[in-house]
Short mmCIF file of C-alpha atoms and ligand atoms in Angstrom, two decimals:
data_model
loop_
_atom_site.label_atom_id
_atom_site.label_comp_id
_atom_site.label_asym_id
_atom_site.label_seq_id
_atom_site.Cartn_x
_atom_site.Cartn_y
_atom_site.Cartn_z
CA MET A 12 7.03 -24.48 -28.59
CA GLN A 13 3.84 -25.42 -26.27
CA GLN A 14 3.17 -23.10 -23.08
CA ASP A 15 2.72 -25.32 -20.16
CA ILE A 16 -1.16 -25.07 -19.45
CA LEU A 17 -1.49 -25.59 -15.87
CA VAL A 18 -4.81 -26.82 -13.58
CA THR A 19 -5.98 -22.97 -13.59
CA ARG A 20 -5.08 -19.56 -13.86
CA SER A 21 -6.04 -16.47 -12.74
CA SER A 22 -8.38 -13.97 -13.83
CA MET A 23 -7.06 -10.49 -14.09
CA PRO A 24 -8.99 -6.99 -15.22
CA ASP A 25 -6.77 -4.71 -17.76
CA PHE A 26 -4.09 -3.20 -15.68
CA GLU A 27 -5.65 0.50 -16.16
CA GLU A 28 -8.49 -0.88 -14.75
CA TYR A 29 -7.11 -1.83 -11.31
CA ALA A 30 -4.29 0.91 -11.43
CA ASP A 31 -7.66 3.89 -11.56
CA GLU A 32 -9.00 1.41 -8.38
CA ILE A 33 -6.17 1.66 -5.99
CA ARG A 34 -5.38 5.38 -7.40
CA GLY A 35 -6.91 6.86 -4.44
CA LEU A 36 -4.54 5.13 -1.46
CA TRP A 37 -2.17 7.41 -2.94
CA ASP A 38 -3.51 10.24 -1.36
CA SER A 39 -5.62 8.70 1.61
CA ARG A 40 -2.88 6.85 2.75
CA TRP A 41 -5.99 4.49 4.32
CA LEU A 42 -4.13 0.52 3.06
CA THR A 43 -6.42 -1.93 5.34
CA ASN A 44 -8.38 -2.10 8.37
CA ASN A 45 -11.83 -1.78 7.07
CA GLY A 46 -11.30 0.83 4.39
CA ALA A 47 -13.31 2.56 1.44
CA ILE A 48 -12.40 0.31 -1.12
CA HIS A 49 -13.07 -2.64 1.35
CA LYS A 50 -17.05 -1.49 2.50
CA LYS A 51 -17.90 -0.51 -1.40
CA LEU A 52 -16.54 -3.83 -1.90
CA GLU A 53 -19.15 -5.25 0.87
CA ALA A 54 -21.78 -3.61 -0.39
CA ALA A 55 -21.31 -4.65 -3.72
CA LEU A 56 -21.34 -8.90 -2.83
CA LYS A 57 -23.71 -9.06 -0.66
CA GLU A 58 -25.41 -7.57 -3.62
CA TYR A 59 -23.95 -10.48 -6.54
CA LEU A 60 -24.49 -13.10 -3.94
CA GLY A 61 -27.80 -12.16 -2.47
CA VAL A 62 -27.50 -12.67 0.89
CA GLU A 63 -28.06 -10.15 4.12
CA ASN A 64 -25.34 -10.28 5.54
CA LEU A 65 -21.35 -10.73 4.60
CA GLU A 66 -17.96 -9.52 6.42
CA LEU A 67 -14.91 -9.59 4.47
CA VAL A 68 -11.92 -11.83 5.24
CA VAL A 69 -8.37 -12.56 4.08
CA ASN A 70 -8.50 -15.90 3.73
CA GLY A 71 -11.33 -18.90 2.87
CA HIS A 72 -9.62 -20.45 5.49
CA LEU A 73 -9.72 -18.48 8.72
CA ALA A 74 -13.84 -17.88 7.22
CA LEU A 75 -13.83 -21.05 8.61
CA GLU A 76 -12.14 -20.48 11.69
CA LEU A 77 -13.70 -17.26 12.60
CA SER A 78 -17.46 -19.22 12.16
CA ILE A 79 -16.27 -22.11 13.93
CA GLN A 80 -15.20 -19.58 16.74
CA ALA A 81 -18.16 -16.65 16.57
CA LEU A 82 -21.23 -19.66 16.58
CA GLU A 83 -19.20 -21.11 20.16
CA LEU A 84 -19.39 -24.36 18.51
CA THR A 85 -18.20 -27.41 20.67
CA GLY A 86 -17.22 -31.05 20.58
CA GLU A 87 -17.63 -32.90 17.63
CA ILE A 88 -18.16 -31.72 13.77
CA ILE A 89 -19.46 -34.11 11.27
CA THR A 90 -17.74 -32.96 8.18
CA THR A 91 -16.72 -34.69 4.62
CA PRO A 92 -12.77 -35.68 4.32
CA PHE A 93 -12.98 -35.68 0.41
CA THR A 94 -12.01 -31.62 0.49
CA PHE A 95 -9.05 -28.94 0.21
CA VAL A 96 -7.27 -30.02 3.59
CA SER A 97 -8.32 -26.58 5.23
CA THR A 98 -11.98 -27.85 5.94
CA THR A 99 -10.96 -30.15 8.24
CA HIS A 100 -7.50 -27.99 9.32
CA SER A 101 -10.11 -25.52 10.41
CA ILE A 102 -12.06 -27.62 12.46
CA VAL A 103 -8.90 -29.12 14.82
CA ARG A 104 -7.03 -25.67 14.75
CA GLN A 105 -10.23 -24.25 17.26
CA GLY A 106 -9.73 -27.56 19.48
CA LEU A 107 -12.79 -29.56 18.39
CA THR A 108 -12.64 -33.30 16.26
CA PRO A 109 -13.97 -33.27 13.03
CA VAL A 110 -16.40 -37.23 12.83
CA PHE A 111 -16.26 -37.79 8.85
CA CYS A 112 -18.64 -38.46 6.95
CA ASP A 113 -18.96 -40.57 3.76
CA ILE A 114 -20.13 -38.94 0.05
CA ASP A 115 -22.07 -39.90 -2.14
CA PRO A 116 -20.69 -40.47 -5.47
CA ALA A 117 -22.07 -39.16 -8.05
CA ASP A 118 -21.42 -35.56 -7.16
CA CYS A 119 -19.29 -35.95 -4.19
CA THR A 120 -20.81 -33.95 -1.75
CA MET A 121 -22.04 -35.32 2.35
CA ASP A 122 -23.87 -38.43 2.13
CA VAL A 123 -27.31 -36.84 3.35
CA THR A 124 -28.08 -40.77 4.41
CA LYS A 125 -24.94 -41.62 6.52
CA ILE A 126 -24.86 -38.00 9.07
CA GLU A 127 -27.81 -39.08 11.64
CA SER A 128 -25.41 -42.24 12.30
CA LEU A 129 -22.33 -40.13 12.98
CA ILE A 130 -24.17 -37.44 15.52
CA THR A 131 -23.15 -38.61 19.21
CA GLU A 132 -23.92 -35.83 22.36
CA LYS A 133 -20.70 -33.95 20.96
CA THR A 134 -21.68 -32.93 18.18
CA SER A 135 -22.38 -29.28 18.11
CA ALA A 136 -22.57 -28.66 14.02
CA ILE A 137 -22.48 -29.95 10.13
CA LEU A 138 -20.09 -28.72 8.43
CA PRO A 139 -20.57 -30.12 4.78
CA VAL A 140 -18.47 -28.92 1.77
CA HIS A 141 -20.22 -27.51 -1.83
CA VAL A 142 -17.00 -29.77 -3.57
CA TYR A 143 -16.50 -27.92 -7.12
CA GLY A 144 -19.57 -25.83 -7.02
CA ASN A 145 -21.43 -29.39 -5.97
CA LEU A 146 -24.58 -28.17 -3.58
CA CYS A 147 -24.99 -30.44 -1.19
CA ASN A 148 -28.88 -31.66 -0.41
CA LEU A 149 -29.73 -28.19 1.24
CA GLU A 150 -32.90 -29.32 2.43
CA ALA A 151 -32.07 -32.40 4.11
CA ILE A 152 -28.82 -31.05 5.52
CA GLN A 153 -31.33 -28.16 7.26
CA GLU A 154 -34.47 -31.11 8.05
CA ILE A 155 -31.00 -33.24 10.25
CA ALA A 156 -29.49 -30.18 11.85
CA ASP A 157 -32.79 -28.58 12.52
CA ARG A 158 -34.07 -31.92 13.97
CA HIS A 159 -30.88 -32.23 16.60
CA GLY A 160 -30.23 -28.70 17.05
CA LEU A 161 -26.90 -28.27 15.10
CA LYS A 162 -25.32 -24.85 13.29
CA VAL A 163 -24.91 -25.63 9.97
CA ILE A 164 -21.48 -24.24 9.04
CA TYR A 165 -21.29 -24.92 4.54
CA ASP A 166 -17.27 -24.73 2.64
CA ALA A 167 -19.03 -22.02 -0.19
CA ALA A 168 -15.25 -22.05 -1.39
CA HIS A 169 -16.15 -23.06 -4.67
CA THR A 170 -19.84 -21.82 -4.79
CA PHE A 171 -18.87 -18.42 -5.77
CA GLY A 172 -22.52 -16.12 -7.65
CA GLU A 173 -24.32 -19.59 -7.22
CA LYS A 174 -28.00 -19.98 -6.94
CA TYR A 175 -30.81 -22.20 -5.62
CA ASP A 176 -34.16 -22.20 -6.57
CA GLY A 177 -33.18 -18.56 -7.64
CA GLN A 178 -31.44 -17.30 -3.96
CA GLY A 179 -27.89 -17.03 -3.44
CA ILE A 180 -26.23 -20.02 -2.07
CA GLY A 181 -24.54 -18.37 0.76
CA SER A 182 -27.88 -17.49 2.83
CA PHE A 183 -28.05 -21.43 3.19
CA GLY A 184 -26.98 -22.87 7.09
CA ASP A 185 -25.99 -20.56 9.68
CA VAL A 186 -22.43 -19.56 7.78
CA SER A 187 -21.01 -20.04 4.44
CA CYS A 188 -17.84 -19.51 3.51
CA PHE A 189 -16.35 -17.81 0.72
CA SER A 190 -12.66 -18.22 -0.91
CA PHE A 191 -11.75 -15.51 -2.96
CA HIS A 192 -8.40 -16.92 -3.39
CA ALA A 193 -6.39 -16.25 -7.14
CA THR A 194 -7.39 -19.50 -8.02
CA LYS A 195 -11.03 -19.42 -7.99
CA VAL A 196 -14.18 -18.19 -10.38
CA PHE A 197 -13.81 -15.06 -8.49
CA HIS A 198 -11.07 -13.29 -6.54
CA THR A 199 -9.10 -11.07 -4.79
CA ILE A 200 -5.46 -12.12 -4.65
CA GLU A 201 -6.08 -13.63 -1.46
CA GLY A 202 -9.82 -13.11 0.42
CA GLY A 203 -13.15 -14.85 1.38
CA ALA A 204 -16.30 -13.71 3.09
CA ILE A 205 -17.91 -15.15 6.13
CA CYS A 206 -21.90 -14.81 5.62
CA PHE A 207 -23.93 -15.58 8.26
CA LYS A 208 -28.26 -15.38 8.91
CA ASP A 209 -27.96 -14.03 12.47
CA SER A 210 -27.37 -10.22 11.77
CA ALA A 211 -25.97 -10.27 15.40
CA LEU A 212 -22.76 -12.00 14.55
CA LYS A 213 -22.11 -9.23 12.05
CA ALA A 214 -20.03 -7.09 15.71
CA LYS A 215 -19.02 -10.43 16.35
CA PHE A 216 -17.24 -11.14 13.34
CA HIS A 217 -15.85 -8.31 12.91
CA ALA A 218 -14.25 -7.90 15.98
CA LEU A 219 -12.69 -11.56 15.66
CA LYS A 220 -11.83 -10.32 12.87
CA ASP A 221 -9.53 -7.82 14.11
CA PHE A 222 -7.72 -8.72 17.14
CA GLY A 223 -11.30 -8.92 18.89
CA PHE A 224 -11.40 -5.21 19.66
CA THR A 225 -14.97 -3.34 19.17
CA GLY A 226 -12.76 -0.03 20.28
CA SER A 227 -9.81 1.10 21.06
CA ASP A 228 -9.97 0.30 24.53
CA GLU A 229 -11.85 -2.93 24.54
CA VAL A 230 -11.28 -6.39 22.74
CA ILE A 231 -14.28 -9.15 23.18
CA GLY A 232 -13.01 -12.45 22.09
CA GLU A 233 -9.40 -14.15 21.29
CA GLY A 234 -9.84 -13.43 18.05
CA THR A 235 -6.73 -13.40 15.08
CA ASN A 236 -6.00 -10.16 12.24
CA ALA A 237 -8.12 -12.07 9.32
CA LYS A 238 -8.77 -8.32 7.84
CA MET A 239 -8.45 -7.82 4.43
CA ASN A 240 -6.78 -4.97 2.86
CA GLU A 241 -7.72 -2.37 0.31
CA PHE A 242 -5.41 -3.17 -2.67
CA ALA A 243 -6.96 -7.15 -2.42
CA ALA A 244 -10.74 -5.22 -1.96
CA ALA A 245 -9.81 -3.13 -5.10
CA MET A 246 -9.14 -6.24 -6.94
CA GLY A 247 -11.85 -7.86 -6.22
CA LEU A 248 -14.13 -4.89 -7.08
CA CYS A 249 -12.47 -4.56 -10.81
CA ASN A 250 -12.43 -8.20 -10.90
CA LEU A 251 -16.70 -8.75 -9.95
CA ARG A 252 -17.47 -6.27 -13.14
CA HIS A 253 -16.22 -9.09 -15.26
CA VAL A 254 -17.54 -12.31 -13.30
CA ASP A 255 -20.35 -12.99 -15.58
CA GLY A 256 -18.48 -12.58 -18.23
CA GLU A 257 -15.56 -15.14 -16.80
CA ILE A 258 -18.27 -17.73 -15.91
CA ALA A 259 -19.90 -17.71 -19.05
CA LYS A 260 -16.74 -18.45 -20.82
CA ARG A 261 -15.63 -21.16 -18.31
CA LYS A 262 -19.10 -22.98 -18.83
CA LYS A 263 -17.86 -22.89 -23.26
CA VAL A 264 -14.73 -24.74 -21.74
CA VAL A 265 -16.94 -27.01 -19.75
CA GLU A 266 -19.20 -27.57 -23.13
CA ARG A 267 -15.84 -28.60 -25.41
CA TYR A 268 -14.24 -31.39 -22.32
CA ARG A 269 -18.00 -32.92 -22.10
CA GLU A 270 -18.69 -32.98 -25.96
CA ASN A 271 -15.22 -34.35 -26.31
CA LEU A 272 -15.48 -37.04 -23.55
CA LYS A 273 -18.56 -38.47 -23.37
CA GLY A 274 -19.31 -41.89 -23.79
CA ILE A 275 -15.98 -43.42 -23.18
CA PRO A 276 -15.99 -46.63 -20.90
CA GLY A 277 -14.86 -46.62 -17.13
CA LEU A 278 -14.55 -42.24 -18.04
CA ARG A 279 -17.11 -40.83 -15.74
CA LEU A 280 -18.02 -37.00 -15.93
CA CYS A 281 -18.59 -35.41 -12.44
CA GLY A 282 -21.51 -34.01 -14.59
CA GLY A 283 -22.21 -30.34 -11.60
CA SER A 284 -24.62 -29.92 -9.36
CA ILE A 285 -27.26 -33.05 -8.95
CA PRO A 286 -30.54 -31.23 -8.10
CA LYS A 287 -31.92 -32.66 -4.44
CA ARG A 288 -34.69 -31.99 -2.84
CA GLY A 289 -34.52 -33.17 1.29
CA PHE A 290 -35.12 -36.79 1.55
CA SER A 291 -37.66 -37.61 -0.69
CA GLU A 292 -38.17 -37.61 -4.27
CA ASN A 293 -41.92 -36.28 -4.34
CA ARG A 294 -41.39 -33.27 -2.97
CA GLY A 295 -42.19 -31.03 -6.06
CA PRO A 296 -39.69 -29.31 -8.95
CA ALA A 297 -36.44 -30.26 -8.79
CA PRO A 298 -34.45 -27.40 -7.36
CA GLU A 299 -33.54 -24.63 -10.19
CA ILE A 300 -29.32 -24.39 -9.86
CA LEU A 301 -27.21 -21.71 -11.37
CA PRO A 302 -23.89 -22.76 -11.57
CA ASN A 303 -20.33 -21.66 -11.40
CA TYR A 304 -18.15 -23.85 -13.56
CA ALA A 305 -15.28 -23.76 -11.11
CA TYR A 306 -13.84 -27.23 -11.83
CA PHE A 307 -13.65 -29.73 -14.11
CA PRO A 308 -12.93 -32.93 -12.24
CA VAL A 309 -12.94 -36.38 -14.26
CA PHE A 310 -13.42 -39.79 -12.75
CA PHE A 311 -11.01 -42.94 -13.85
CA ASP A 312 -12.04 -46.67 -13.26
CA PRO A 313 -8.90 -48.59 -14.28
CA GLU A 314 -10.43 -51.40 -15.37
CA GLU A 315 -12.83 -50.61 -17.07
CA PHE A 316 -10.92 -47.18 -18.91
CA GLY A 317 -7.20 -49.18 -19.02
CA ALA A 318 -5.60 -46.83 -17.46
CA ASP A 319 -5.42 -45.71 -13.91
CA ARG A 320 -5.13 -42.25 -12.80
CA ASP A 321 -1.57 -41.90 -11.97
CA THR A 322 -1.05 -42.65 -15.71
CA VAL A 323 -2.93 -40.05 -17.34
CA TRP A 324 -1.31 -37.36 -14.76
CA GLN A 325 1.69 -38.74 -15.66
CA THR A 326 1.35 -38.66 -19.48
CA LEU A 327 -0.24 -35.62 -19.25
CA ALA A 328 2.08 -33.96 -17.41
CA GLU A 329 4.68 -34.97 -20.40
CA HIS A 330 2.60 -32.70 -22.32
CA ARG A 331 3.00 -30.19 -20.39
CA ILE A 332 -0.30 -30.57 -18.46
CA PHE A 333 -0.66 -30.20 -15.41
CA ALA A 334 -3.89 -30.96 -13.99
CA ARG A 335 -4.40 -31.59 -10.26
CA LYS A 336 -6.00 -34.47 -8.21
CA TYR A 337 -8.37 -32.11 -6.27
CA PHE A 338 -8.70 -33.48 -3.73
CA TYR A 339 -5.87 -36.37 -3.20
CA PRO A 340 -5.76 -38.01 -0.33
CA VAL A 341 -8.99 -37.40 1.42
CA THR A 342 -7.59 -35.36 4.50
CA SER A 343 -7.90 -37.80 6.67
CA ALA A 344 -5.53 -39.40 5.12
CA PHE A 345 -2.49 -37.32 5.71
CA ALA A 346 0.54 -37.42 7.54
CA CYS A 347 -0.55 -35.20 10.56
CA TYR A 348 -3.85 -37.06 10.18
CA ARG A 349 -2.80 -40.33 10.03
CA ASP A 350 -2.95 -41.98 13.80
CA ARG A 351 -5.94 -39.81 14.61
CA PHE A 352 -8.29 -41.04 11.66
CA ASP A 353 -9.49 -44.41 9.98
CA PRO A 354 -10.07 -43.35 5.94
CA SER A 355 -11.30 -46.87 5.43
CA LEU A 356 -14.29 -45.57 7.23
CA THR A 357 -15.16 -43.18 4.63
CA PRO A 358 -15.07 -46.07 1.18
CA GLU A 359 -16.77 -43.78 -1.50
CA ALA A 360 -14.32 -40.80 -0.76
CA LEU A 361 -11.13 -43.12 -0.53
CA ARG A 362 -12.44 -44.46 -4.25
CA ALA A 363 -13.23 -41.03 -5.91
CA SER A 364 -10.14 -39.71 -4.06
CA GLU A 365 -7.58 -42.49 -6.16
CA ARG A 366 -9.30 -41.92 -9.28
CA VAL A 367 -10.09 -37.82 -9.99
CA LEU A 368 -8.18 -35.89 -11.99
CA THR A 369 -9.18 -32.34 -12.24
CA LEU A 370 -8.29 -31.52 -15.52
CA PRO A 371 -7.67 -27.44 -16.68
CA LEU A 372 -10.55 -25.15 -16.57
CA TYR A 373 -9.78 -21.23 -16.57
CA ALA A 374 -12.36 -19.16 -18.72
CA ASP A 375 -8.76 -18.21 -20.79
CA LEU A 376 -8.06 -21.79 -22.27
CA ASP A 377 -8.45 -22.15 -25.61
CA LEU A 378 -11.23 -24.50 -27.03
CA LYS A 379 -8.13 -26.13 -29.10
CA ASP A 380 -6.35 -27.14 -25.91
CA VAL A 381 -9.47 -28.49 -24.92
CA ASP A 382 -9.87 -31.31 -27.52
CA ARG A 383 -6.00 -31.15 -27.10
CA ILE A 384 -6.16 -32.32 -23.80
CA ALA A 385 -9.10 -34.43 -24.24
CA GLU A 386 -7.50 -36.08 -27.02
CA ILE A 387 -4.51 -36.86 -24.67
CA VAL A 388 -6.61 -37.84 -22.54
CA ARG A 389 -8.90 -40.45 -24.32
CA GLY A 390 -5.49 -41.62 -26.06
CA CYS A 391 -4.63 -43.33 -22.01
CA GLY A 392 -7.38 -45.65 -22.54
CA LYS A 393 -8.55 -48.38 -24.68
CA VAL A 394 -10.88 -47.28 -26.56
N1 T4K B 413 -11.92 -24.95 1.91
C1 T4K B 413 -12.06 -25.79 -0.01
C2 T4K B 413 -13.06 -26.56 -0.19
C3 T4K B 413 -10.53 -25.11 -0.06
O1 T4K B 413 -10.75 -25.43 -1.68
C4 T4K B 413 -10.55 -24.02 -0.39
C5 T4K B 413 -9.04 -23.31 -0.68
C6 T4K B 413 -10.45 -23.72 1.17
C7 T4K B 413 -11.62 -23.87 2.08
C8 T4K B 413 -9.27 -22.31 1.70
O2 T4K B 413 -9.68 -20.84 1.32
P1 T4K B 413 -8.05 -20.27 1.13
O3 T4K B 413 -7.98 -19.64 2.52
O4 T4K B 413 -6.89 -20.58 -0.15
O5 T4K B 413 -8.75 -18.79 0.16
C9 T4K B 413 -5.09 -24.49 -4.20
C10 T4K B 413 -5.39 -22.98 -3.37
O6 T4K B 413 -4.65 -22.28 -2.96
C11 T4K B 413 -6.73 -22.72 -2.37
O7 T4K B 413 -7.49 -21.85 -2.45
C12 T4K B 413 -7.38 -23.65 -3.21
N2 T4K B 413 -8.65 -24.52 -2.09
C13 T4K B 413 -7.24 -25.03 -3.08
C14 T4K B 413 -8.36 -26.00 -3.81
O8 T4K B 413 -6.14 -24.88 -4.60
P2 T4K B 413 -2.99 -25.91 -4.43
O9 T4K B 413 -2.04 -26.20 -3.09
O10 T4K B 413 -3.37 -26.09 -5.07
O11 T4K B 413 -2.35 -24.15 -5.60
P3 T4K B 413 -1.27 -24.22 -6.29
O12 T4K B 413 -0.21 -22.84 -5.79
O13 T4K B 413 -0.86 -25.30 -6.51
O14 T4K B 413 -1.86 -23.36 -7.57
C15 T4K B 413 -2.66 -24.48 -8.23
C16 T4K B 413 -3.20 -23.53 -9.83
O15 T4K B 413 -3.30 -22.42 -9.45
C17 T4K B 413 -1.43 -23.10 -10.74
O16 T4K B 413 -1.00 -24.52 -10.62
C18 T4K B 413 -2.09 -22.44 -11.76
C19 T4K B 413 -2.83 -21.57 -10.79
N3 T4K B 413 -2.36 -20.48 -10.34
C20 T4K B 413 -1.96 -20.41 -7.93
C21 T4K B 413 -1.48 -18.84 -8.06
C22 T4K B 413 -0.88 -18.89 -6.57
C23 T4K B 413 -2.20 -18.70 -10.65
O17 T4K B 413 -3.09 -18.82 -11.86
N4 T4K B 413 -2.29 -17.87 -10.22
C24 T4K B 413 -1.54 -17.82 -8.91
O18 T4K B 413 -1.43 -16.64 -8.01
O19 T4K B 413 -3.91 -24.99 -3.71
#
C-alpha cells in the first residue's frame, strides 16, 4: 500500500548523532536558560547565516513579537496578508495595527510600488515576508524606509541560508526573524532566531526573551519566556551539519517538479526569487541569489487549466497525497480579523490565495513520487 505523502517531512539526524549531542545533559543537568549547547548553536548560526548579531528564541512567532517590542514600534505597521497568520498576529498581539499592502503576483512578495501610498503619520515600520523563500525587493524597501524614517523587520521564516549578492539574508533590514520549526529547511524542533543590525539591541533581546531579567534582581521590560532549551539547540547543531546536503536534495525535487509541470496552460509555477534591484530597471547587474528550495507553490487559473485549485487538492488527497493551501485565506480574511480588515483591498493577494497549492517538498521525497504527483496534477487539467 502507498504511504501517505504529506506536504513536508522533518529532516532528522541519525539517532546516535543526536544522542551524542545530548548525552552531557545527564551530567550537567543544565537543560535551558542559555545553556552550553545554546551558546554553541548561536555561534555556529552566526557564522552559517553570515550575520553580526543573532539571538536564539523558542519559535519564529515570538521572534517577530519580540522584534516589535524591542524596536519600541507604535501605531501602524505595513505588512502583507499573503503569509502564515503568525505575521499578522505578531503585530496585533503587540497592540499595533497591520496595514495590508498588496503583493506582486510574480513572486508573492510585497509590491513595493504600493507601499508609500499606505504610509500615514502613525506608520512606524514595514514588515515584509520573504514568502516561500522568495526574496523581497530589499533595496526598494530600504529606500522607502530611509525616506520616511521607518524601521524594517523581515519575516524571514522561510529563508534559512539564503544569500543576496553573497550576503546572508538575515543581515538586511533592522531585524530579520527566522523560524526553526520542524517543518522548515533547518529546524530545532521548535525554535527561531532574531538577527539584527544594531548590536546595542543584543542585551535587550536577551532580557526580553527571559521575562526582562538583566540579572537576578532586575527586570527592564515586560518580557516573555522565549528561551530555546538545550534539547532543541542540540537538534539544531546536528541539523546544521547536514543542511547543505538537505538543500541540495530539495533542489533535485524542485527541478524534477519544474521539468514535469512546465508549459501547462493555466498552471503557473512561482519560480523562486525574482532578482530585483530597487525601483529602477537599470541599476547594474541583477543580484545573485542563493535559494533554499523551501516550498513548491503552484497556481491554477481555473478557466485556462480546466480545474480549480480545490479540485486538484481533492484529487491529490484521494491518492493520499496531502498538498496544502499555503497561504489560504489571506490573513485579513480569518474569522478573528474579518470585521476589521477588507481583503478586497489586496486583490492580487486574494487571487493568489484562491489559486495556490503547495506541493509536497522535502529532502527525502522520492523522485518517482514527484513524477506521480505531477502526473496526477496534470491529469486534472484539460490538456
Ligand atoms: N512567519 C511565517 C511566514 C511562517 O510561515 C511561520 C510558520 C511563522 C512566521 C511562525 O514561525 P513558528 O512560530 O512556527 O516557528 C506549519 C508550521 O507549524 C509553521 O511553523 C509554518 N510557518 C507554517 C507555514 O506551517 P501547519 O499548521 O501547516 O503545520 P502542520 O502541523 O499541519 O504540519 C504541516 C506538515 O508538516 C504535516 O503535514 C507533516 C509535516 N510535519 C509536521 C510536524 C509538526 C512533520 O514532518 N513533522 C512535524 O513535526 O503550520
